[in-house]
Every structure is written in C-alpha cells, then in structure tokens.
Coordinates of C-alpha atoms and ligand atoms in Angstrom, one line a residue:
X1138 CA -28.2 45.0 46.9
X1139 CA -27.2 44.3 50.7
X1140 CA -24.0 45.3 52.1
X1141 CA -22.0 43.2 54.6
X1142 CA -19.3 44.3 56.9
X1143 CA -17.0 41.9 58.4
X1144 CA -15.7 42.8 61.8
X1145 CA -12.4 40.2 62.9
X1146 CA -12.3 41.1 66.1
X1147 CA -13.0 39.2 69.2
X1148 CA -11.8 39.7 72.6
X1149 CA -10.9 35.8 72.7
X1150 CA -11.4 33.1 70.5
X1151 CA -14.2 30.7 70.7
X1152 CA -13.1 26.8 70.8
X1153 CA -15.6 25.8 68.3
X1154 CA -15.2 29.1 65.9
X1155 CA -14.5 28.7 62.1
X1156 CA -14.9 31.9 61.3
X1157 CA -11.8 34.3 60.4
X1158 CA -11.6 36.4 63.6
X1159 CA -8.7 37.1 65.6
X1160 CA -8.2 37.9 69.5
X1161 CA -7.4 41.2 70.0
X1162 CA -4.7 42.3 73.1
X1163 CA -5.8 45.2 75.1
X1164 CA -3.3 47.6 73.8
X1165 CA -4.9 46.8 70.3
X1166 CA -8.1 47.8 71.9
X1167 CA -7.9 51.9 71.3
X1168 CA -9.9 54.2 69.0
X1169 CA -6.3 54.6 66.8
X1170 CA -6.8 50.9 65.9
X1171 CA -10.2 50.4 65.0
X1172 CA -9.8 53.9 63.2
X1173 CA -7.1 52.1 61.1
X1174 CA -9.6 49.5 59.9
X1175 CA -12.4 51.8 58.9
X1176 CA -10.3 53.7 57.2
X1177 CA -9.4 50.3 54.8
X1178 CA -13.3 48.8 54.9
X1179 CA -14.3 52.9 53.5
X1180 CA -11.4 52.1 50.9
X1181 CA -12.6 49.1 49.7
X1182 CA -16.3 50.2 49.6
X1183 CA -15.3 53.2 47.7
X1184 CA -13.0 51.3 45.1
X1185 CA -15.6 48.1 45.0
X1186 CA -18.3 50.9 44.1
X1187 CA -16.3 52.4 41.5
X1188 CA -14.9 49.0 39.9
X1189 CA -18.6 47.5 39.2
X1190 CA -20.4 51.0 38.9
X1191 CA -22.3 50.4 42.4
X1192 CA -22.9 54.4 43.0
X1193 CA -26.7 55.4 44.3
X1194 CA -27.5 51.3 43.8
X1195 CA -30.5 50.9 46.1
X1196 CA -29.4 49.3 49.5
X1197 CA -31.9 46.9 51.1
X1198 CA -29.7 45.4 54.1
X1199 CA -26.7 45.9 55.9
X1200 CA -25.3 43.7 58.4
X1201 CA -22.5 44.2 60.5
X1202 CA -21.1 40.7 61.5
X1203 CA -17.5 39.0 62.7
X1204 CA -16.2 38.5 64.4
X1205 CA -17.7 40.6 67.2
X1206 CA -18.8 44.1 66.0
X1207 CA -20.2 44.8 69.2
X1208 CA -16.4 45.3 70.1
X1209 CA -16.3 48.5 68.0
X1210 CA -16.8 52.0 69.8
X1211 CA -20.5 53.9 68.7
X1212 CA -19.2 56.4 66.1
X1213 CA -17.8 53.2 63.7
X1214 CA -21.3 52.7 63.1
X1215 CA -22.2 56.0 62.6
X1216 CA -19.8 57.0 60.7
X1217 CA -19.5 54.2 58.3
X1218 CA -23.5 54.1 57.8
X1219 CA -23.0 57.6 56.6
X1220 CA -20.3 56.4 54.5
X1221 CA -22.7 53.9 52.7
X1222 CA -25.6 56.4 53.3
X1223 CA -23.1 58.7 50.7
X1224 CA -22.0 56.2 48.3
X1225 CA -25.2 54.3 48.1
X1226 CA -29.1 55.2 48.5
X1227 CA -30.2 53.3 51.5
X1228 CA -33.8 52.1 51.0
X1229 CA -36.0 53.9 53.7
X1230 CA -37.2 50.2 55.2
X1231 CA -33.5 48.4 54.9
X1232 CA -32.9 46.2 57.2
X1233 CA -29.7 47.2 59.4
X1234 CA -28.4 44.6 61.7
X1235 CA -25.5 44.4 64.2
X1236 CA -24.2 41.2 65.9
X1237 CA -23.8 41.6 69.6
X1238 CA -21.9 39.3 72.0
X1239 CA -23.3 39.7 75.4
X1240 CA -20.1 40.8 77.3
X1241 CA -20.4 43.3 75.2
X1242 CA -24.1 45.0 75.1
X1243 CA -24.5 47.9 77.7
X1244 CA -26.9 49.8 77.1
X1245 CA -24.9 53.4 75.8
X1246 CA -24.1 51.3 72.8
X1247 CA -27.1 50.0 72.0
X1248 CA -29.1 53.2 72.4
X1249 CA -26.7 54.2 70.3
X1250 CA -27.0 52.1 67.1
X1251 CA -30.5 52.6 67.7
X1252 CA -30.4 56.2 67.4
X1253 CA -27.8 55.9 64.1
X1254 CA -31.0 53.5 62.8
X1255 CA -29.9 50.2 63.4
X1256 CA -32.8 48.1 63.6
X1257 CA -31.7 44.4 64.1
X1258 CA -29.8 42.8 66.3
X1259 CA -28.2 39.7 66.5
X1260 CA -27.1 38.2 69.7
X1261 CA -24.8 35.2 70.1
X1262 CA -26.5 33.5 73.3
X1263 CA -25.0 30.0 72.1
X1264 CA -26.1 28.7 75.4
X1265 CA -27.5 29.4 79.1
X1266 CA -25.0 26.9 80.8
X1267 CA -21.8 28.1 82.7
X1268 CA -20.1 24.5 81.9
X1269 CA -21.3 24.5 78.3
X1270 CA -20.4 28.2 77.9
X1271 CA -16.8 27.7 79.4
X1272 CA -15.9 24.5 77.6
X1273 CA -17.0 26.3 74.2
X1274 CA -14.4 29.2 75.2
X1275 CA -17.7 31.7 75.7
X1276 CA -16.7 34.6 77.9
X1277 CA -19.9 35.6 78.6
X1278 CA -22.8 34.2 81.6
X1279 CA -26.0 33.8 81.3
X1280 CA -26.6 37.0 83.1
X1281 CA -25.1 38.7 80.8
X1282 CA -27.2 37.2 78.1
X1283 CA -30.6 38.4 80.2
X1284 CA -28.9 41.7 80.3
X1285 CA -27.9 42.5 76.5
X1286 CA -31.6 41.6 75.8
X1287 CA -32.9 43.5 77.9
X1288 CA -30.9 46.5 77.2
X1289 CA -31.7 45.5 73.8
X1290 CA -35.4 46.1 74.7
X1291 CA -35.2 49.1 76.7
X1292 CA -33.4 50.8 73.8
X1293 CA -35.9 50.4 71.6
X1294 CA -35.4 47.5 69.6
X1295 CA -38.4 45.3 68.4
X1296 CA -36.1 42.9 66.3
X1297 CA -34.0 40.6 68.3
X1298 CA -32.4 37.5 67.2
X1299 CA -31.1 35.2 69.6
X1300 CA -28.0 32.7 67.8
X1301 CA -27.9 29.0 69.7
X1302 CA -25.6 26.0 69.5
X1303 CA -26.9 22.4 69.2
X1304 CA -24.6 19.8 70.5
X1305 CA -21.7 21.7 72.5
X1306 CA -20.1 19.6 74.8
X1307 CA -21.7 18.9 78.3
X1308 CA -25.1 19.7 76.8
X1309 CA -27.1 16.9 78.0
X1310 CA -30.4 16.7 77.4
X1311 CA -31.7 18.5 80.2
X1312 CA -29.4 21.3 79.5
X1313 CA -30.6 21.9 76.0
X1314 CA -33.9 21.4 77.0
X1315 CA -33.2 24.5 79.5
X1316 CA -31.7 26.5 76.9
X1317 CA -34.8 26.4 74.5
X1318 CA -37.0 27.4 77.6
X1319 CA -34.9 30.3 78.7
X1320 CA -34.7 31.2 74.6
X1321 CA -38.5 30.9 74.9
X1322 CA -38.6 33.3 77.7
X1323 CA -37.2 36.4 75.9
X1324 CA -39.4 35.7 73.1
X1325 CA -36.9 36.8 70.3
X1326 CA -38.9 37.8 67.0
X1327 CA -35.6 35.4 65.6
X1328 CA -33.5 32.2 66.1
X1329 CA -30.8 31.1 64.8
X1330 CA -29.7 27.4 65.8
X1331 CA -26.9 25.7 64.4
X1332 CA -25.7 22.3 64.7
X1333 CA -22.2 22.1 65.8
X1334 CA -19.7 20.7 63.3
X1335 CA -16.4 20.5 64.6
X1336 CA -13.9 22.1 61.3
X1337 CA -10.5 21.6 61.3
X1338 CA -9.6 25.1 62.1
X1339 CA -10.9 25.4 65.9
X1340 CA -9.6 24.3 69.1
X1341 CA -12.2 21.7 70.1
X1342 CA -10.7 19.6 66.1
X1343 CA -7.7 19.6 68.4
X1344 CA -9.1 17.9 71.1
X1345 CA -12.2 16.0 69.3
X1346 CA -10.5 12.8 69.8
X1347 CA -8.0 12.9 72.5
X1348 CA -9.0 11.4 75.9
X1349 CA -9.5 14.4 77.7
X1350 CA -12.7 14.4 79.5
X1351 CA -14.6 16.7 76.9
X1352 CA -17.1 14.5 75.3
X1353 CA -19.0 15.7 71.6
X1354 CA -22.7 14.4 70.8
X1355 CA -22.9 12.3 68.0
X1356 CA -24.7 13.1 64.9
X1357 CA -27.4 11.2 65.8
X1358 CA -28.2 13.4 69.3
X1359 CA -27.8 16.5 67.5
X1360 CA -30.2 15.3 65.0
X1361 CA -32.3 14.6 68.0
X1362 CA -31.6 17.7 69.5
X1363 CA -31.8 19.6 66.5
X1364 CA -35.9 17.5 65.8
X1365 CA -36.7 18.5 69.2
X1366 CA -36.2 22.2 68.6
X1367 CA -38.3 22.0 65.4
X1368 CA -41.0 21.1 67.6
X1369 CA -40.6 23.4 70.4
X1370 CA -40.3 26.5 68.2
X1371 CA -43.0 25.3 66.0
X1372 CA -45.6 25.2 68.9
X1373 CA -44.5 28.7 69.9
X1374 CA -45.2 29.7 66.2
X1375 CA -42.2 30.5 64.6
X1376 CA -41.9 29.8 61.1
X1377 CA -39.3 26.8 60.2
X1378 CA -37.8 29.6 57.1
X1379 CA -34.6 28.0 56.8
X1380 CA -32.5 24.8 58.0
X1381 CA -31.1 27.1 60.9
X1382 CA -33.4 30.0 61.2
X1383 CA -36.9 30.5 63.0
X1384 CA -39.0 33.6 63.1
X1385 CA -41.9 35.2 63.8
X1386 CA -44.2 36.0 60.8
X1387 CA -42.7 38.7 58.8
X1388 CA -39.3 38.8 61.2
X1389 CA -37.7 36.6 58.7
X1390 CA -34.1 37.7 58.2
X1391 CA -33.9 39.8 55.2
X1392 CA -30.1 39.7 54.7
X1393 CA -30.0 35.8 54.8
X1394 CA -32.9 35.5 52.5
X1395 CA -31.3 37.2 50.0
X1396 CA -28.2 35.3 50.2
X1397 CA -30.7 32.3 49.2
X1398 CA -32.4 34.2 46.8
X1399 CA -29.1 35.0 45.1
X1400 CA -29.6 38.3 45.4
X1401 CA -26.5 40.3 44.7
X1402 CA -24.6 41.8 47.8
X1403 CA -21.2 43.5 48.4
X1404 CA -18.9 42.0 51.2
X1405 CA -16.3 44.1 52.9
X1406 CA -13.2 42.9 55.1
X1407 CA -11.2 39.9 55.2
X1408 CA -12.8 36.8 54.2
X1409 CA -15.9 38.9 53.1
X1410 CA -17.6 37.5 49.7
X1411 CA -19.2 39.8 47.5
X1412 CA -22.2 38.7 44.7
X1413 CA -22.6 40.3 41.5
X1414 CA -25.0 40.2 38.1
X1415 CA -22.9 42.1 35.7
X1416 CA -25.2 42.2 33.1
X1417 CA -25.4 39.5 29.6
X1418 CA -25.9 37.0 32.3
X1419 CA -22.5 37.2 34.1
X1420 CA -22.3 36.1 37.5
X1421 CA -19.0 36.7 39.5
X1422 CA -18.2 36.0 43.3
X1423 CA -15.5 37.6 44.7
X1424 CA -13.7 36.0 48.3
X1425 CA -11.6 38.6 50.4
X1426 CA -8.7 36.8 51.7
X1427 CA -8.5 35.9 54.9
X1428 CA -5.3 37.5 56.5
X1429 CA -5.8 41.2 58.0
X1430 CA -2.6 41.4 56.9
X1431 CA -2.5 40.7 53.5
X1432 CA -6.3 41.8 53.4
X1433 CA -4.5 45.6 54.4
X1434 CA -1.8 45.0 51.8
X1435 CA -4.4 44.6 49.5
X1436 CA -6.4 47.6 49.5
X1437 CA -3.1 49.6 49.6
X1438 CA -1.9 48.2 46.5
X1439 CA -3.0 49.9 44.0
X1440 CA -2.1 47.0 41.1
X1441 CA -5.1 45.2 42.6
X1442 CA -7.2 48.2 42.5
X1443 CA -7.6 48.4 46.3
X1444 CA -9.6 46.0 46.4
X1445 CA -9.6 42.9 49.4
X1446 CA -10.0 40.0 46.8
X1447 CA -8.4 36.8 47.2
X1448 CA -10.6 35.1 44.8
X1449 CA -12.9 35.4 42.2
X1450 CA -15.2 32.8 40.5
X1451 CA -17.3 33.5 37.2
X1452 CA -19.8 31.1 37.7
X1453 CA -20.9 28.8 35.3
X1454 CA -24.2 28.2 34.1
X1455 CA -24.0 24.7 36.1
X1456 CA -22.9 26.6 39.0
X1457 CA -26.2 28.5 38.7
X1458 CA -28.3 25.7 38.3
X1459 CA -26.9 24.3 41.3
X1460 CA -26.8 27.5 43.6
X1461 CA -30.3 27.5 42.5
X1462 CA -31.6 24.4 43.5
X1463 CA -29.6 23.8 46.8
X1464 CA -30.4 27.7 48.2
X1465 CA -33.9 27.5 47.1
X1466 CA -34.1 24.0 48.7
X1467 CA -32.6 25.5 52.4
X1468 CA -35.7 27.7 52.8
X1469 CA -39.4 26.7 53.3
X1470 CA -40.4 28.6 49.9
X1471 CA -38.5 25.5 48.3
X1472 CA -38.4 25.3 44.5
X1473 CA -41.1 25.1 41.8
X1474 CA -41.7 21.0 41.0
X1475 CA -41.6 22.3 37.4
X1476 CA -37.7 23.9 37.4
X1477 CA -36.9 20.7 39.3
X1478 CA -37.4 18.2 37.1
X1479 CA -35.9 20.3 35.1
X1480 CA -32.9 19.2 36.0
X1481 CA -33.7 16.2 38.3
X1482 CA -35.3 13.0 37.3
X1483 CA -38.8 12.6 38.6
X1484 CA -37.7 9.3 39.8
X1485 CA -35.0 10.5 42.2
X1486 CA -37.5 13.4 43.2
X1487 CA -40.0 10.4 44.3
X1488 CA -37.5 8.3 46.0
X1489 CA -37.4 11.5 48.2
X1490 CA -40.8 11.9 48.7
X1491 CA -41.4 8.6 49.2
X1492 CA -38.4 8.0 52.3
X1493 CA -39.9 11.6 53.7
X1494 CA -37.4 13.6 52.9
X1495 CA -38.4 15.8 50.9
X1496 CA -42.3 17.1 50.2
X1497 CA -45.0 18.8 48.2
X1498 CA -46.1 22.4 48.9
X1499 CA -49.5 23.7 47.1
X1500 CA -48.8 27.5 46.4
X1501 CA -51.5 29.4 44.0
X1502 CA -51.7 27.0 40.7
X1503 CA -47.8 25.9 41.7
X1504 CA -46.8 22.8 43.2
X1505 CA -43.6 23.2 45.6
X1506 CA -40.6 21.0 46.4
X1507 CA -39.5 21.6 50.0
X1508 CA -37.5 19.3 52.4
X1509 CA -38.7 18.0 55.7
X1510 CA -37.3 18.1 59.3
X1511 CA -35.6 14.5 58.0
X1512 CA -34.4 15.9 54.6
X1513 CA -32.9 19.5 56.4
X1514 CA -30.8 17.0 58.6
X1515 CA -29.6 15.2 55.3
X1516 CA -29.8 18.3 53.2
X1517 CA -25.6 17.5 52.4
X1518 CA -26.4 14.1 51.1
X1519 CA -29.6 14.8 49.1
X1520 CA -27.8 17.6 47.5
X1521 CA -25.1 15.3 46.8
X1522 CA -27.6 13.1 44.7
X1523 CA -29.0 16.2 43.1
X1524 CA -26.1 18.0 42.0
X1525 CA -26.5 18.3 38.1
Ligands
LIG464 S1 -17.1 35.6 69.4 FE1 -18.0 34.7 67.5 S2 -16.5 35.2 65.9 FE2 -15.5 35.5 67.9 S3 -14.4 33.7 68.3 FE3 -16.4 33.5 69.3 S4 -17.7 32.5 67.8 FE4 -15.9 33.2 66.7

C-alpha cells in the first residue's frame, strides 16, 4: 500500500493550477496552524486504518504532495512519518517523496527530511523563464530553481525529480528549447512534463479568450513541443515510462506506478482519493472533498466516522476492465495483446497499429500493446474508441 498526503497550502496561487490548494496569509503562516492540520490528517489516518483494518499493512511509498508541502516547518514530517511509522510497517526500501517549490528549499529543510529518511524529491521547476514564470503566477526565479537542487544535492539526495510545463504562455520555441537544456544540466534521475490544459477552475480559463495580450499554444505546438522533448530526453537516456514521466533506469517513480498498477493506496486531506481491494473482489475508491472546511467538519463528525470522504465509488467490473486497459496503456509496460483483445476487437487494435498509434512490444513469450509518441498525444481519443 502507499500512502499519500495532501498538503493545500501554497503561498499564492498559480494561474494555471487545478489542483485544490489555497493561498495562505501570513498570519495563517504559524506553527499553531499547521499544527491544526496534522492534528486532522493523524485523525483521518487513524480512523481510515481502523475502518478497513489497515494496521501494520506493509507501506511501500509515501508521498507528500499539494499544494506545496515544502511550506510546512521540519518536525510535520517527522512527526507524521512516525505517525505512519506507528500505525503501519514501513517497508525498509519505501519510497518517501516530498514535493518542493523552489522559493521554498533552503537547505535546513532539506537536510532535514533527509535525516527523517525522506528520499525523493519532487521539485516544481515548471520553467527557467522570468516572463513564462510570472505570466503562470510562479513566484519563484530560476535562481532559485538552481539553488533548491543544489541544496537538494548537497543534502544528500540522489533522487531528484524536476516537474516542467509544456506550452505556458510566452514559451516560444527557443524558450522551451532553453528549458529542456537547463533541465538537462542538473541531470535529475526524473522528469515530469506535462502539457498545459487550461481547466475551468484557474485564472489563465479566465483570461484564455479575452484580448489581453497573453497568448496560449495551440494543441498542435504543444504536441510539437511535447515530440520534441521525447527526443531530447530519449537521447540523454531516460526511459519514456509514462505519457508525462521520464527517468533514469530504475528511478522510475514508485508511487505513480502503482497508481497505474492499481495498486491500493490511502489518500489523506482534502481532495485526497484513497484505493482499496476489500477482499471477494470488491474495489472501492473513496474522494475527500475538497473544502478544508468541510474536509475539518468531516473528521470531527463522528456520524461519518471521522473520515474526509466526499465520495465513494464501488467500482464495477466494467470499471475495472477499463482502469485496466487505459492505466496499463499510460506506461511503456503497456498491456498483454492477449487481455486486449479480450475486450477489444483485433480490428480496431490494427487500425491503431496501422495509423502508428499504437505498437507491438516482444516481452519473454508475450507480445505487448503499447502506444507511440503519436498515440500518447491522442491517448483521450483512443481511449475513447476503446472504452468497453
Ligand atoms: S504551487 Fe503548485 S499547488 Fe500551489 S498553486 Fe502553484 S501549481 Fe498549484
């Protein structure tokens, strides 16, 4: 099992950010605060572990993300990993990651995860351009991005993942070409790069078409963009693992593969899902809602045994299939021909092969269905035409 922590915090908001976080004022910013919110995320672990009999399950990742956890003082960490550390049994080579923005990564508090045995971090560069960085609401420099991995480095850490946006505004070719180099540079054992979709929840929906001097690429330069990045990193030998993730052989993010490999995981926070098997076949996902507010209600109220849940979805055995096919599909490991066909014709598995899209991997005596650099940038559509 893996264990994710949602931080909401961030000291502004992003313009292109989706994600439930909220700007926090400075008088919000004191130990009493964040000591508030431990105190519900210890709650909700504690009643989550008793409601689905979680005790001493083994613990193979934790991952601290927002949000920006990097806005939290040392001793949360600490604390809470000895929290889980009580509750759970953490597995002596977990994975432990912590996403860092870089106005936020001296080097006390990095030494410091390191020494609590954090050993993953996940840095949201985004970009090394002071007009792309301000017109995406970043409050960070490029210095400061140089900085956090350094101090990353000098602390001790020897896996660094470095996030990147394709397609901000004002990222003209040359500018993105920069970026990859100075990504290149700091040789990261991880990328993340993900295309920008403007959602209706973010600042930049408000201004995507109003005349206001802030132009967005089209879908067809990000898809550019997005090909020439495939190239780059492949040539520097990372490993294409997932439509938005790169690594270095064996640096592949454990948390995210087993979110593909439907691996079971408990979420904490609001808007945090949590993934379980309970046994006879039963799959149940469980949403946190999204509202601090109402999250805090929540695990106060006892009626809804103090737990954060919004939502939750027994999924069907359709549901399954799907999840199945459409995960397995994201990563390079693909999915077996044979389960396939399964549940897709041969036909519409050949009209894929046949336009590129989609190809076949020998593995052992297996043969592999995996999608190209073409079929990742239509992944929505072909699983659209897959969906059983
Ligand atoms: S720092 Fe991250 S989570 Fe916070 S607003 Fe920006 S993108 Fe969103």
């Amino acid at each position: 099992m893996n264990i994710y922590i949602h931080i909401p915090f961030c000291k502004s908001k992003c313009n292109y950010c989706s994600f439930y976080s909220i700007p926090i004022s400075r008088s919000e910013h004191n130990p009493a605060y964040f000591k508030y919110y431990f105190n519900l995320l210890i709650k909700e672990m504690k009643n989550m572990s008793q409601k689905f009999s979680l005790r001493d399950s083994p613990v193979n990742g934790i991952y601290f993300g927002g949000g920006t956890p990097s806005i939290m003082p040392a001793d949360f960490f600490s604390g809470f990993l000895r929290h889980i550390e009580n509750n759970f049994k953490i597995m002596d080579d977990a994975e432990i990651t912590v996403e860092i923005n870089p106005e936020s990564g001296d080097f006390e508090k990095l030494s410091a995860l390191k020494s609590f045995g954090v050993n993953r971090l996940s840095i949201g560069a985004q970009s090394f351009n002071p007009d792309v960085l301000r017109t995406a609401g970043r409050i960070h420099n490029k210095e400061d991005i140089y900085d956090t991995v350094s101090n990353a480095k000098k602390a001790g850490f020897k896996n660094i993942s470095l996030d990147l946006i394709i397609g901000l505004p004002m990222q003209i070719e040359n500018v993105f070409h920069n970026d990859i180099g100075q990504i290149l540079n700091m040789e990261p054992e991880h990328i993340s790069a993900y295309m920008l979709s403007v959602e209706n929840n973010t600042e930049f929906y408000k201004i995507y078409n109003k005349n206001n001097g802030i132009t967005f690429a089209s879908e067809e330069r990000i898809a550019g963009y997005y090909e020439i990045l495939c190239e780059f990193l492949d040539k520097a030998d990372y490993i294409h693992y997932e439509i938005s993730n790169f690594s270095k052989p064996g640096y592949e993010s454990r948390h995210n593969m087993n979110y593909w490999k439907r691996g079971e995981y408990l979420g904490l926070g609001p808007s945090a899902s949590s993934f379980f098997k309970t046994g006879d076949r039963e799959e149940i996902r469980k949403t946190n809602v999204s509202d601090l507010s109402i999250y805090t209600l929540n695990i106060l109220d006892k009626s809804k045994n103090g737990t954060g849940t919004d939502f939750t979805e027994v999924l069907t055995e359709k549901d399954k299939i799907n999840e199945e096919i459409f995960l397995s599909l994201r990563t390079n490991c693909g999915i077996s021909s044979k389960r396939l066909i399964e549940f897709v014709k041969p036909d519409i598995i050949n009209d894929f092969i046949n336009a590129g899209l989609m190809q076949i991997k020998k593995c052992r005596l297996n043969d592999y269905i995996v999608l190209t650099v073409e079929g990742m940038l239509l992944s929505s559509e072909i699983f659209a035409r897959i969906m059983v």
